[in-house]
Coordinates of C-alpha atoms in Angstrom, one line a residue:
X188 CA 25.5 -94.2 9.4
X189 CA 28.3 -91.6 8.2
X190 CA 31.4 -93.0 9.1
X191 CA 35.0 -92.1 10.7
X192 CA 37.7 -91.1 7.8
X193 CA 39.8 -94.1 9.0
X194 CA 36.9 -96.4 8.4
X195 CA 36.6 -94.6 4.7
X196 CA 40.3 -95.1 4.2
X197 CA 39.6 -99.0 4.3
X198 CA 38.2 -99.3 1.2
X199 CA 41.1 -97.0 -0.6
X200 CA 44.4 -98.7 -1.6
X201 CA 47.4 -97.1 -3.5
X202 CA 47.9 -99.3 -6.7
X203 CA 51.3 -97.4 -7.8
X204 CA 52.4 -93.8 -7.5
X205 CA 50.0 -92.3 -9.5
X206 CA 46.9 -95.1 -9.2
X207 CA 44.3 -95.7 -6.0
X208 CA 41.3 -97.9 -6.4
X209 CA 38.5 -97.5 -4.9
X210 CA 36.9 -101.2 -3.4
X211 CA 33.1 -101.9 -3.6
X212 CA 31.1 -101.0 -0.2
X213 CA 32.7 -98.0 -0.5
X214 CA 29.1 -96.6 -1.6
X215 CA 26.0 -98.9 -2.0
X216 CA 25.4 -101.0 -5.0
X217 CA 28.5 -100.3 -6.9
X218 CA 28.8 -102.6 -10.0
X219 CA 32.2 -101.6 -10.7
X220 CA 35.7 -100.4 -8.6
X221 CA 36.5 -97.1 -8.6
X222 CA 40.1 -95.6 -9.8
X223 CA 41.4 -92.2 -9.7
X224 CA 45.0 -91.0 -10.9
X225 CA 46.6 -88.3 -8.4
X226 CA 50.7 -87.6 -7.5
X227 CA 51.6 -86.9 -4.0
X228 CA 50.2 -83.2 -4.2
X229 CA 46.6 -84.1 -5.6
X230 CA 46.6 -87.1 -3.4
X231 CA 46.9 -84.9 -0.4
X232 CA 43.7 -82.5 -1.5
X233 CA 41.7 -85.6 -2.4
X234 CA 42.0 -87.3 0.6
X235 CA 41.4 -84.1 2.5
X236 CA 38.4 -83.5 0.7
X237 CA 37.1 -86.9 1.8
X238 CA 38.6 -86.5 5.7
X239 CA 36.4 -82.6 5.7
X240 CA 33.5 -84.5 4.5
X241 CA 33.6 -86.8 7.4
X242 CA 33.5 -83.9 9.8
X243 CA 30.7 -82.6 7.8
X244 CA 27.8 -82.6 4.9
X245 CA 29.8 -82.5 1.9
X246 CA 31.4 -80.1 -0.1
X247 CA 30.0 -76.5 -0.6
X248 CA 26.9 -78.8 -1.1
X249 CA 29.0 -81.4 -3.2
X250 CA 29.8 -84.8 -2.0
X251 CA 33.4 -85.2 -2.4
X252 CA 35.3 -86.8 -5.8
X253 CA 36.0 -89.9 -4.3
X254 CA 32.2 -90.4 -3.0
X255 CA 30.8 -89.4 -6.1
X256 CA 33.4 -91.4 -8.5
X257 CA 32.2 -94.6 -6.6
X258 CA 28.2 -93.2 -6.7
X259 CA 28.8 -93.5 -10.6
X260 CA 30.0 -97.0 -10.3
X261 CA 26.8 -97.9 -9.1
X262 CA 25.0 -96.7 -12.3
X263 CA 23.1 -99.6 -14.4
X264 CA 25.3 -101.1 -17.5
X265 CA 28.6 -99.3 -16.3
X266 CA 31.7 -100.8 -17.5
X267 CA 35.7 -101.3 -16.8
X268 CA 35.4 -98.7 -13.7
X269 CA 34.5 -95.6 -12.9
X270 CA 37.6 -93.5 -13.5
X271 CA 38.9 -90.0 -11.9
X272 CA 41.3 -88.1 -13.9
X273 CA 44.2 -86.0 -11.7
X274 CA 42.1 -82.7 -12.1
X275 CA 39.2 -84.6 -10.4
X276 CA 37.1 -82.4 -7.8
X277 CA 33.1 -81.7 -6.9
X278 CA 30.7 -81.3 -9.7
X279 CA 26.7 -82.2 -10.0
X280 CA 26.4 -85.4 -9.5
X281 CA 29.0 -86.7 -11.4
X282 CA 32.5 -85.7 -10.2
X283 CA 34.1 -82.8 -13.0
X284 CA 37.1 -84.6 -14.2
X285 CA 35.2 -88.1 -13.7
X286 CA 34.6 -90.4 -17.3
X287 CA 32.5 -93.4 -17.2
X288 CA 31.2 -96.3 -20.2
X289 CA 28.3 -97.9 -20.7
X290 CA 27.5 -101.0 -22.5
X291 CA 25.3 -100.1 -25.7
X292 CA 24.1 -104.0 -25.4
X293 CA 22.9 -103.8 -21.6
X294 CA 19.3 -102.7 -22.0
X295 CA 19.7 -101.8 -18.5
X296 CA 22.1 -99.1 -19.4
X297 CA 22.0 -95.5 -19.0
X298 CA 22.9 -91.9 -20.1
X299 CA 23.3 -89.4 -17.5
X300 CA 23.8 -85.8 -18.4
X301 CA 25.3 -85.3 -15.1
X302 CA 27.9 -87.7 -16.5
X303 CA 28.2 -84.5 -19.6
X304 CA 27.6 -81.5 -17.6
X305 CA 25.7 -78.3 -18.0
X306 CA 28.3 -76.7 -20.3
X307 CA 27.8 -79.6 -23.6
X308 CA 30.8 -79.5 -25.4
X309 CA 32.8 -77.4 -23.3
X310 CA 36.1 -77.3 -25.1
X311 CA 39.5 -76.2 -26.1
X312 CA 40.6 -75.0 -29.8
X313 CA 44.0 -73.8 -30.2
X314 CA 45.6 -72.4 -32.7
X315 CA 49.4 -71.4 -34.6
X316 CA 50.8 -68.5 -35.8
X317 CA 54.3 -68.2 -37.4
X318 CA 54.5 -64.8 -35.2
X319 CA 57.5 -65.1 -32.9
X320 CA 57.1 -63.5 -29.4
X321 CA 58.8 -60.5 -30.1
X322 CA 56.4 -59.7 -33.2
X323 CA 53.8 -59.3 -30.3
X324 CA 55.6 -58.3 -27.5
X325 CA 55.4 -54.3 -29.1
X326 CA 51.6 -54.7 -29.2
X327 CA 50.7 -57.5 -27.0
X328 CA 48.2 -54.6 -25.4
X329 CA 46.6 -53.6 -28.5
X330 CA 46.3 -57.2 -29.7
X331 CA 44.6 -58.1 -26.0
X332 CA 42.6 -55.0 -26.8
X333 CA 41.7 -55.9 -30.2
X334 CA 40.7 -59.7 -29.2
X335 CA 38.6 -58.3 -26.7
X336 CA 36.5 -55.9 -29.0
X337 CA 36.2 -58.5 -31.8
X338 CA 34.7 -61.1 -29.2
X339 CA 31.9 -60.6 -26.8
X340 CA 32.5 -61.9 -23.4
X341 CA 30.5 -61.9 -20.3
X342 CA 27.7 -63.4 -19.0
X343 CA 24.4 -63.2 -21.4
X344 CA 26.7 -61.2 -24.2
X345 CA 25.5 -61.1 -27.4
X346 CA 27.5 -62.5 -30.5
X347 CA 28.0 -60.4 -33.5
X348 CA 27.6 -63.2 -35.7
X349 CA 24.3 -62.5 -37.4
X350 CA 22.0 -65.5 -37.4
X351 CA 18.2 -66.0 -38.2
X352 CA 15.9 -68.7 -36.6
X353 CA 16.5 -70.8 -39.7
X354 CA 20.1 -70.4 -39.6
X355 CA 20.3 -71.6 -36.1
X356 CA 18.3 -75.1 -37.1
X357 CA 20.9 -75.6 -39.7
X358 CA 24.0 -74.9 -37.4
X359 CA 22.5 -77.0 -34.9
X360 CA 22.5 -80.0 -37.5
X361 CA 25.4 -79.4 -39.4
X362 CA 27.8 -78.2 -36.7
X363 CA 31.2 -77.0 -38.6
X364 CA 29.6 -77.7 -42.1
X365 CA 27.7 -74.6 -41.6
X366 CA 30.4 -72.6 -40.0
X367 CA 32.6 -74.0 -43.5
X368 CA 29.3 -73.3 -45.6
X369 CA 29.1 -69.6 -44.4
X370 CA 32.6 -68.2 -44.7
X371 CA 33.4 -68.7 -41.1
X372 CA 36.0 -71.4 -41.2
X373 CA 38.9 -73.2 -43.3
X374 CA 38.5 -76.7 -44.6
X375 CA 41.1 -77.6 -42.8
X376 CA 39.5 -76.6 -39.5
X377 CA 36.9 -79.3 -39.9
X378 CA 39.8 -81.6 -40.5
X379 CA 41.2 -80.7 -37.3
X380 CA 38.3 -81.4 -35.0
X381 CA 36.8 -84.2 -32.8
X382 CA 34.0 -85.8 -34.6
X383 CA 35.2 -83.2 -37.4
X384 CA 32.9 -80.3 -35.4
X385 CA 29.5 -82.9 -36.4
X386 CA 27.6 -85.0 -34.4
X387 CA 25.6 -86.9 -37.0
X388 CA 22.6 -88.1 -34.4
X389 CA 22.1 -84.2 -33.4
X390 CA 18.2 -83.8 -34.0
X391 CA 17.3 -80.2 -33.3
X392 CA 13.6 -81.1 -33.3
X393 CA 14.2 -82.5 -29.6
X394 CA 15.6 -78.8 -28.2
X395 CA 13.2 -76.9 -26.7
X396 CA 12.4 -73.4 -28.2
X397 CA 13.8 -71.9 -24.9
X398 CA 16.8 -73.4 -25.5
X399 CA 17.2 -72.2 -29.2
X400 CA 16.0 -68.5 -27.9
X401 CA 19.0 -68.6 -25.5
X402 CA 21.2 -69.8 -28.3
X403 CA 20.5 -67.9 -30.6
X404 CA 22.2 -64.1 -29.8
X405 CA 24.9 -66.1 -28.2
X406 CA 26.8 -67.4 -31.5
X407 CA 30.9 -66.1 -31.2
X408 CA 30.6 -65.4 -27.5
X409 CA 33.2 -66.3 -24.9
X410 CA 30.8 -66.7 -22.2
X411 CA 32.1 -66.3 -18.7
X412 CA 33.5 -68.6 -15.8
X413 CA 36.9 -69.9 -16.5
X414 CA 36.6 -69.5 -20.1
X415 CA 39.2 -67.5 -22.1
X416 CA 41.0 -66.5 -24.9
X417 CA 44.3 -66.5 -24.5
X418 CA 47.5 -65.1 -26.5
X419 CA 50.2 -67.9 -25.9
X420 CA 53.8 -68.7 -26.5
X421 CA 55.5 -71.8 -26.5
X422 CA 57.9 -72.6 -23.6
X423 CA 59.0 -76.4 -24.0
X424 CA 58.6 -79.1 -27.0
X425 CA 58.8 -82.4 -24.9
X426 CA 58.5 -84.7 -28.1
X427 CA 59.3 -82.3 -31.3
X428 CA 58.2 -85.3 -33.7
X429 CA 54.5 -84.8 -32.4
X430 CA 55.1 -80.8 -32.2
X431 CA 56.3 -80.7 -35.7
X432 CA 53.4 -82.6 -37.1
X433 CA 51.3 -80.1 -35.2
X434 CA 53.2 -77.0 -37.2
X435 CA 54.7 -75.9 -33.8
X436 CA 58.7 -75.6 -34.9
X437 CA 60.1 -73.4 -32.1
X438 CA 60.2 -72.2 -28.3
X439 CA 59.0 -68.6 -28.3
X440 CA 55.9 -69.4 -31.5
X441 CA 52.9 -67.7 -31.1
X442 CA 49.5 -69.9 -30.4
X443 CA 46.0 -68.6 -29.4
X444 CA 43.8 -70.7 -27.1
X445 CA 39.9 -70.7 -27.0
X446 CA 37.8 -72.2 -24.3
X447 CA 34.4 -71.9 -24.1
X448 CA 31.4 -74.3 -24.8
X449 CA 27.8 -74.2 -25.6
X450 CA 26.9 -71.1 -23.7
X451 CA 23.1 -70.7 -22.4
X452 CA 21.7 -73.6 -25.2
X453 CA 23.7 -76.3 -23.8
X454 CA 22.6 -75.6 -20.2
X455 CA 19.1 -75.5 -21.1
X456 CA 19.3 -78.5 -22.9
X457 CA 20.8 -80.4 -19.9
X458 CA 17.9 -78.6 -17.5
X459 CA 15.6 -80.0 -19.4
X460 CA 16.4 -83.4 -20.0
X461 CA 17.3 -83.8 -16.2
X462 CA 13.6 -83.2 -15.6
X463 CA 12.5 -85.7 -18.0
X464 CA 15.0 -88.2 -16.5
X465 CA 13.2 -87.3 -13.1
X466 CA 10.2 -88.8 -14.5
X467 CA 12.4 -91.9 -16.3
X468 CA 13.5 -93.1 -13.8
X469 CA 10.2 -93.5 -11.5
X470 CA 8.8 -95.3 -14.4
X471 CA 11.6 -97.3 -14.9
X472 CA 12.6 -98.3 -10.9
X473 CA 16.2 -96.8 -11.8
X474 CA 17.7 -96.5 -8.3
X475 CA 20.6 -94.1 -8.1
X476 CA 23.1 -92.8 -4.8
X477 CA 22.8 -89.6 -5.4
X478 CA 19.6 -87.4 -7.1
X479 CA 21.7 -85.6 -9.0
X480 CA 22.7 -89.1 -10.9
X481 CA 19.3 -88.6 -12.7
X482 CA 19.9 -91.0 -15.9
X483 CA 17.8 -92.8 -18.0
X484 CA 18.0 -95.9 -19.9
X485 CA 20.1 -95.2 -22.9
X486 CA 17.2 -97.2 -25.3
X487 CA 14.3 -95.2 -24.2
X488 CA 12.6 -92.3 -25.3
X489 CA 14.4 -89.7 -22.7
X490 CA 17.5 -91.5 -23.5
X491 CA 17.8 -91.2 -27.0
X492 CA 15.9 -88.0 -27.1
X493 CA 18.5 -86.2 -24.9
X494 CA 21.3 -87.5 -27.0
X495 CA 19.5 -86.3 -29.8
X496 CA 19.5 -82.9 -27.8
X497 CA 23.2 -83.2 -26.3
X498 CA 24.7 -83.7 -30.1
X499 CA 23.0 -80.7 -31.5
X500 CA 24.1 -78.8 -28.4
X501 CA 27.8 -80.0 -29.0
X502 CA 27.3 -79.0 -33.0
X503 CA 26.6 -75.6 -31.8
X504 CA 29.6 -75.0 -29.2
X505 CA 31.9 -76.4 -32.0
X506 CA 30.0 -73.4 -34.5
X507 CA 30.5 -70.9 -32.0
X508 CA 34.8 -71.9 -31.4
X509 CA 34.6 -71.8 -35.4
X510 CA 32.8 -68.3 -34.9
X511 CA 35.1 -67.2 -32.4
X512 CA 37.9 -68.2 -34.7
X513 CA 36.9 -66.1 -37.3
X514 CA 36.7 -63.0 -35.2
X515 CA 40.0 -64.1 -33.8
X516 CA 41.5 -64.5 -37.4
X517 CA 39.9 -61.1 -38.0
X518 CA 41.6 -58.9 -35.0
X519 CA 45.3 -60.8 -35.7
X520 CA 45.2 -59.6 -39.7
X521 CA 44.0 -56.0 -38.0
X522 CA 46.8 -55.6 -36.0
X523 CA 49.6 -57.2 -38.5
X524 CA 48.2 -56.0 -41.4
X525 CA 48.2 -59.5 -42.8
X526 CA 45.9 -61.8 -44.6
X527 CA 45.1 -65.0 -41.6
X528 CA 46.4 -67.6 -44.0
X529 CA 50.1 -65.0 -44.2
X530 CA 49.9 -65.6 -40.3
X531 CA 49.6 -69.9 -40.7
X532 CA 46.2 -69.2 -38.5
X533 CA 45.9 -72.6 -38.6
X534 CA 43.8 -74.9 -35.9
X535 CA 46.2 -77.1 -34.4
X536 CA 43.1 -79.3 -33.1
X537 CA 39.7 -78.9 -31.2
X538 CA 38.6 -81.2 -28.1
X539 CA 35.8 -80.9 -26.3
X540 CA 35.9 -81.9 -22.6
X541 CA 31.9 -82.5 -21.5
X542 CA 30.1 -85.0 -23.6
X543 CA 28.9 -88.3 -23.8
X544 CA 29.8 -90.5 -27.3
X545 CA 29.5 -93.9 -29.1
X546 CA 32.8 -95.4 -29.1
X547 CA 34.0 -99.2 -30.1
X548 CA 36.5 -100.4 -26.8
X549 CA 38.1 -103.5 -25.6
X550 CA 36.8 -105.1 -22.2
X551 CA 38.0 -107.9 -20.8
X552 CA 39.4 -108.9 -24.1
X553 CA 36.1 -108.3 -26.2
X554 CA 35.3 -105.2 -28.5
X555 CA 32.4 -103.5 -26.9
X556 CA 30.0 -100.6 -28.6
X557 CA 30.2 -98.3 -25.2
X558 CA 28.4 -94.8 -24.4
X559 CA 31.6 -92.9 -23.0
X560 CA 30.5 -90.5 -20.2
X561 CA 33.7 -87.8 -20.4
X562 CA 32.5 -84.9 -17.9
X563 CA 36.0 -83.0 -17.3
X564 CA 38.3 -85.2 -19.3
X565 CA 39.2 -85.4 -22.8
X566 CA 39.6 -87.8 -25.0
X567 CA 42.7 -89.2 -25.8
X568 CA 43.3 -92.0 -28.7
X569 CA 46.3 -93.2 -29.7
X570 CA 48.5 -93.2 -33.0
X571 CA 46.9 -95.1 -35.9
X572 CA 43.6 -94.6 -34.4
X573 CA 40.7 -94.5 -37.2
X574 CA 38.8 -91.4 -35.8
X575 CA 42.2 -89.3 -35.6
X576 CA 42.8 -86.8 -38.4
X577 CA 45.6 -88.4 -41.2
X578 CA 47.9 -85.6 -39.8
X579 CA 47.9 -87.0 -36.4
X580 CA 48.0 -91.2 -37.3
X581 CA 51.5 -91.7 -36.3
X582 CA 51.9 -88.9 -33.1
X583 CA 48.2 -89.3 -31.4
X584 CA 45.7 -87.2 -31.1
X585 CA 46.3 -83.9 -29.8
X586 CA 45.0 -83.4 -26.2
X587 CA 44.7 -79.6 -25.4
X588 CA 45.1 -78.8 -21.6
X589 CA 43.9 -75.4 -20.6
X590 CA 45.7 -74.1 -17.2
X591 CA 44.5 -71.0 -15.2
X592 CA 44.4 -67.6 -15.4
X593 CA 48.5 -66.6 -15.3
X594 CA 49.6 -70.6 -15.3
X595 CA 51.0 -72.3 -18.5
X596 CA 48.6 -75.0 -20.6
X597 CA 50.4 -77.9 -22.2
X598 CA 49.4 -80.1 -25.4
X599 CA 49.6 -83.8 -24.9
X600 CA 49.0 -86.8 -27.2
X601 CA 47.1 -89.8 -26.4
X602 CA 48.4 -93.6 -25.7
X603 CA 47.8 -96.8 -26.3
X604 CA 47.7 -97.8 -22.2
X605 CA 45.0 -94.6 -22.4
X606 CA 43.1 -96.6 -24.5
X607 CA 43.4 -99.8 -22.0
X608 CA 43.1 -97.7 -18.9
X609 CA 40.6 -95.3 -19.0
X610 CA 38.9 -95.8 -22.4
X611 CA 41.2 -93.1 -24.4
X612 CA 40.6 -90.5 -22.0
X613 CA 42.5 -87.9 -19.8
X614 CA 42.3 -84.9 -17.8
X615 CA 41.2 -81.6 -19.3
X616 CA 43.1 -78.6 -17.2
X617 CA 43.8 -77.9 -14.0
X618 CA 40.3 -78.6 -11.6
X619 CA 39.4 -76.2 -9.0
X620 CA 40.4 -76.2 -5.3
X621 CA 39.0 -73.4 -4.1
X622 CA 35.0 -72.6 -4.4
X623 CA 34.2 -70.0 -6.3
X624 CA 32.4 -67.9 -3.0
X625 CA 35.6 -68.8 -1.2
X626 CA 37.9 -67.5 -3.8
X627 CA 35.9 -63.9 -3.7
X628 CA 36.1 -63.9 0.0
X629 CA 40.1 -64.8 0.3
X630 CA 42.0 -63.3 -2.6
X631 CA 42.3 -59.5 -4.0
X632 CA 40.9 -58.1 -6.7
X633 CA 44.3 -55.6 -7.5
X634 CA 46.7 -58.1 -5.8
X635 CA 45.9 -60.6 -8.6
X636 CA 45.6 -58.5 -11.3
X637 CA 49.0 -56.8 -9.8
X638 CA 50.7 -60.1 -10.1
X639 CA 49.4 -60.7 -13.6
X640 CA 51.0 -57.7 -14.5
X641 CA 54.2 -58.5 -13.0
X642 CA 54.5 -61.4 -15.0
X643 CA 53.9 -59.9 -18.1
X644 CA 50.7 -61.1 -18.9
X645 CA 48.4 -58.6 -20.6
X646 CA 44.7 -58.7 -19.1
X647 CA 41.0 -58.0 -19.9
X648 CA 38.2 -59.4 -18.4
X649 CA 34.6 -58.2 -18.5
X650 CA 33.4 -59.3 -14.4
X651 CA 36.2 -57.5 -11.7
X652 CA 34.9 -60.7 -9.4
X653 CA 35.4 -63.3 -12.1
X654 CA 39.9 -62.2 -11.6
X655 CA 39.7 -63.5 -8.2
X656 CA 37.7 -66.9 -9.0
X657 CA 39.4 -67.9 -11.8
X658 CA 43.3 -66.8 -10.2
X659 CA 45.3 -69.4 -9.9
X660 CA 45.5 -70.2 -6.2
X661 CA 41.7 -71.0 -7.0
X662 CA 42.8 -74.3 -9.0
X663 CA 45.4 -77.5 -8.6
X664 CA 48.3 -76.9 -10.0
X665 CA 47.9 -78.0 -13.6
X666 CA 51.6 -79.5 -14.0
X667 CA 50.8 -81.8 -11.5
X668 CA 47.6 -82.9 -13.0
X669 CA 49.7 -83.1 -16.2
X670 CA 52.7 -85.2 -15.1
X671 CA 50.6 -87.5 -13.2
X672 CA 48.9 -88.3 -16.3
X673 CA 52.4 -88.4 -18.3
X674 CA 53.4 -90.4 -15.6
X675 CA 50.4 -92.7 -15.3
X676 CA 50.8 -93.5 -19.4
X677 CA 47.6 -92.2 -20.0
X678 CA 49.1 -89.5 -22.2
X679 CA 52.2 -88.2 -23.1
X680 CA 53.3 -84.3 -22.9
X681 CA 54.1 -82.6 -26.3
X682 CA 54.0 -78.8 -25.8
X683 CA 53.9 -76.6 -23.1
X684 CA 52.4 -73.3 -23.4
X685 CA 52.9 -69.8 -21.2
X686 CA 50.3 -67.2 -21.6
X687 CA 51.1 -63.3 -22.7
X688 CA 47.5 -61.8 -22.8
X689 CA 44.0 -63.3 -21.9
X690 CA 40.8 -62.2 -22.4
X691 CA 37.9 -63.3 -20.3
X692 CA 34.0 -62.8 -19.2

């Protein structure tokens, strides 16, 4: 029986300004509550999301956030709740910008790459420069220009980062190592990098050989959907302390962003464990909401084997931001005539914001060994945190926000009520609110790029269509999602950030 919005609303209640829960009968079977963090503005689309739905079957074939954040409460073994970030919207089967733990000890527990998403180790690098705005602002075209021949972009485009079949085994075991072992990276970079850019349980033996065939031209590629490179100055320093230890001294310094993620590899590593999973879970009796929940116990063979899969997937993405790096290194010493270490090229840190990780956290008062589900969200630990780089111990770990095509990004650090809340975790950019398909049909190819231009932001982008998907009307407005998590506690603003050039698929 669907029911009326009003009846929905019943089980929502506002815990503060920036909380709502989400009560158990919302869905069926929930173990859990449900929480998700919004401000007045992302509490208006969420809940209209939810009242459409009502009047219909879902989202563009998507339940909405708020169903499927309580469909992943009802998952075996989950933990604490089920937890929306403020960039929250429709994604397969999990919610993108939904996190979720699982107790290791529950041998009813699963892993759901649903709960990871198609893209493994989708992520943001960013880096420094001790270039000033006006340094660039003379060839800000030729630098876009220069960015965008040194790095493929687009949809199947092939990397220029030679690599054999051999090569491609090691990379996917030894993630930055190999990058560091090949020339393609600093020391320092590894330093700088969740997990330090290795997954140690990555076994490339459980990747199928379609997967590694994708892969394998694809090393240094952008990719295409909302990923980017972007040239980027600073605007504010909220908290110069944590900006200083991050080698950002001014308003006005240059930074370059990278987004991207595991390109075809990753999603053929998530198609295929879903299909194993299928078969998992009609061994196992593992009843789920939603279909596209597939999961399997985190103990079994599926379960273990996919996280086998996932890590070497998320050692490759972190090979291919170090690749792009290095070509990114390479086109700023081109146009400056400089050696990359003259320019401080240095990464500032790398997150990734789809992955699923073994993490030691405190429920209800006990230390728990937890599989932490992050699909659209980013992790965020807190000063003095052992798994942050020395650099970082007494600011946080960086959080890198990515906005939109034309809209600023921000750096945050994480918080100690982060780590109480929502298992160190936040939001990871700004979240769509427009489909794709709808985003084609409504906006204009030349208005956008018009207004881009007008705001002095250099562009080049491989797919015309891709301008009017990724424009910003497309997307929540990424200060919002940013303050409500400031406010919230769950992370703190450092840096904000205002694109000059970007370079997309």
């Amino acid at each position: 029986m669907v029911r009326s919005y009003n009846d929905e609303l019943k089980f929502l209640e506002k815990l503060t300004a920036n909380k709502w829960r989400i009560k158990k009968g919302f869905v069926a079977n929930m173990n859990v509550e449900g929480v998700f963090y919004v401000n007045n503005a992302l509490e208006k689309l969420m809940l209209d999301e939810l009242r459409n739905a009502c009047r219909s079957d879902g989202v563009g074939g998507f339940l909405p956030g708020i169903k499927q954040i309580a469909n992943v409460a009802a998952l075996p073994g989950i933990v604490g709740n089920s937890i929306g970030l403020p960039d929250v919207h429709s994604g397969y089967g999990f919610a993108i910008g939904n996190m979720a733990a699982f107790d290791m000890d529950d041998p009813t527990a699963v892993v759901s790459p649903g709960g990871v998403g198609f893209d493994i180790n989708c992520g943001v690098r960013l880096l420094r420069t001790n270039l000033s705005e006006k340094d660039v602002l003379p060839i800000k075209e030729q630098l876009a220009q220069s960015l965008f021949d040194h790095i493929p972009v687009g949809v199947g485009s092939k990397g220029v980062i030679p690599m054999t079949a051999l090569e491609m085994e090691e990379a996917l075991e030894m993630g930055v190592d190999w990058s560091l072992r090949e020339g393609y990276a600093w020391a320092e970079d590894k330093e700088h990098c969740e997990e330090y850019g290795r997954m140690l349980n990555s076994d490339p033996s459980k990747v199928s050989m379609r997967a590694k065939k994708r892969g394998l031209p694809q090393l240094g590629t952008l990719g295409a959907g909302n990923h980017y490179a972007e040239i980027q100055v600073v605007e504010e320093i909220y908290n110069k302390f944590a900006a200083g230890k991050m080698g950002i001294e001014r308003k006005g310094q240059v930074c370059v962003m990278i987004h991207s993620g595991s390109r075809g590899f990753g999603h053929q590593v998530a198609t295929d464990a879903l299909k194993a999973m299928e078969k998992a879970m009609s061994r196992d009796k593992i009843d789920v909401n939603d279909r596209q929940l597939a999961c399997a116990r985190i103990t079994s063979q599926e379960g273990q084997d996919y996280l086998k899969g996932m890590a070497a997937a998320a050692n490759f993405a972190w090979v291919n931001r170090s690749s792009m790096t290095f070509l990114t290194r390479q086109a700023f010493a081109k146009a400056f005539n400089q050696a990359p270490d003259d320019l401080d090229m240095h990464v500032i840190y790398d997150v990734s914001h789809n992955i699923a990780k073994i993490e030691q956290h405190v429920v209800d008062g006990r230390e728990k060994t937890l599989l932490v589900h992050r699909k659209g969200s980013t992790r965020a630990f807190p000063p003095h945190h052992p798994l942050i780089p020395v650099d970082y111990q007494l600011t946080g770990q960086p959080v890198l926000i990515g906005g939109t095509m034309g809209t600023c990004s921000y750096v945050l650090t994480g918080t100690e009520q982060g780590m109480t809340e929502t298992f160190g975790s936040t939001c990871h950019g700004a979240g769509r609110a427009m489909s794709r398909a709808k985003s084609r049909r409504n906006l204009d190819y030349q208005v956008v790029l018009n207004r881009l231009e007008e705001m002095g932001i250099s562009i080049r982008v491989a797919s015309p269509k891709l301008v009017m998907e990724e424009a910003p009307e497309s997307y929540k407005n990424v200060t919002d999602v940013v303050d409500t998590c400031h406010a919230a506690g769950i992370s703190a603003k450092c840096i904000k950030l205002r694109p000059i050039a970007v370079i997309k698929g």
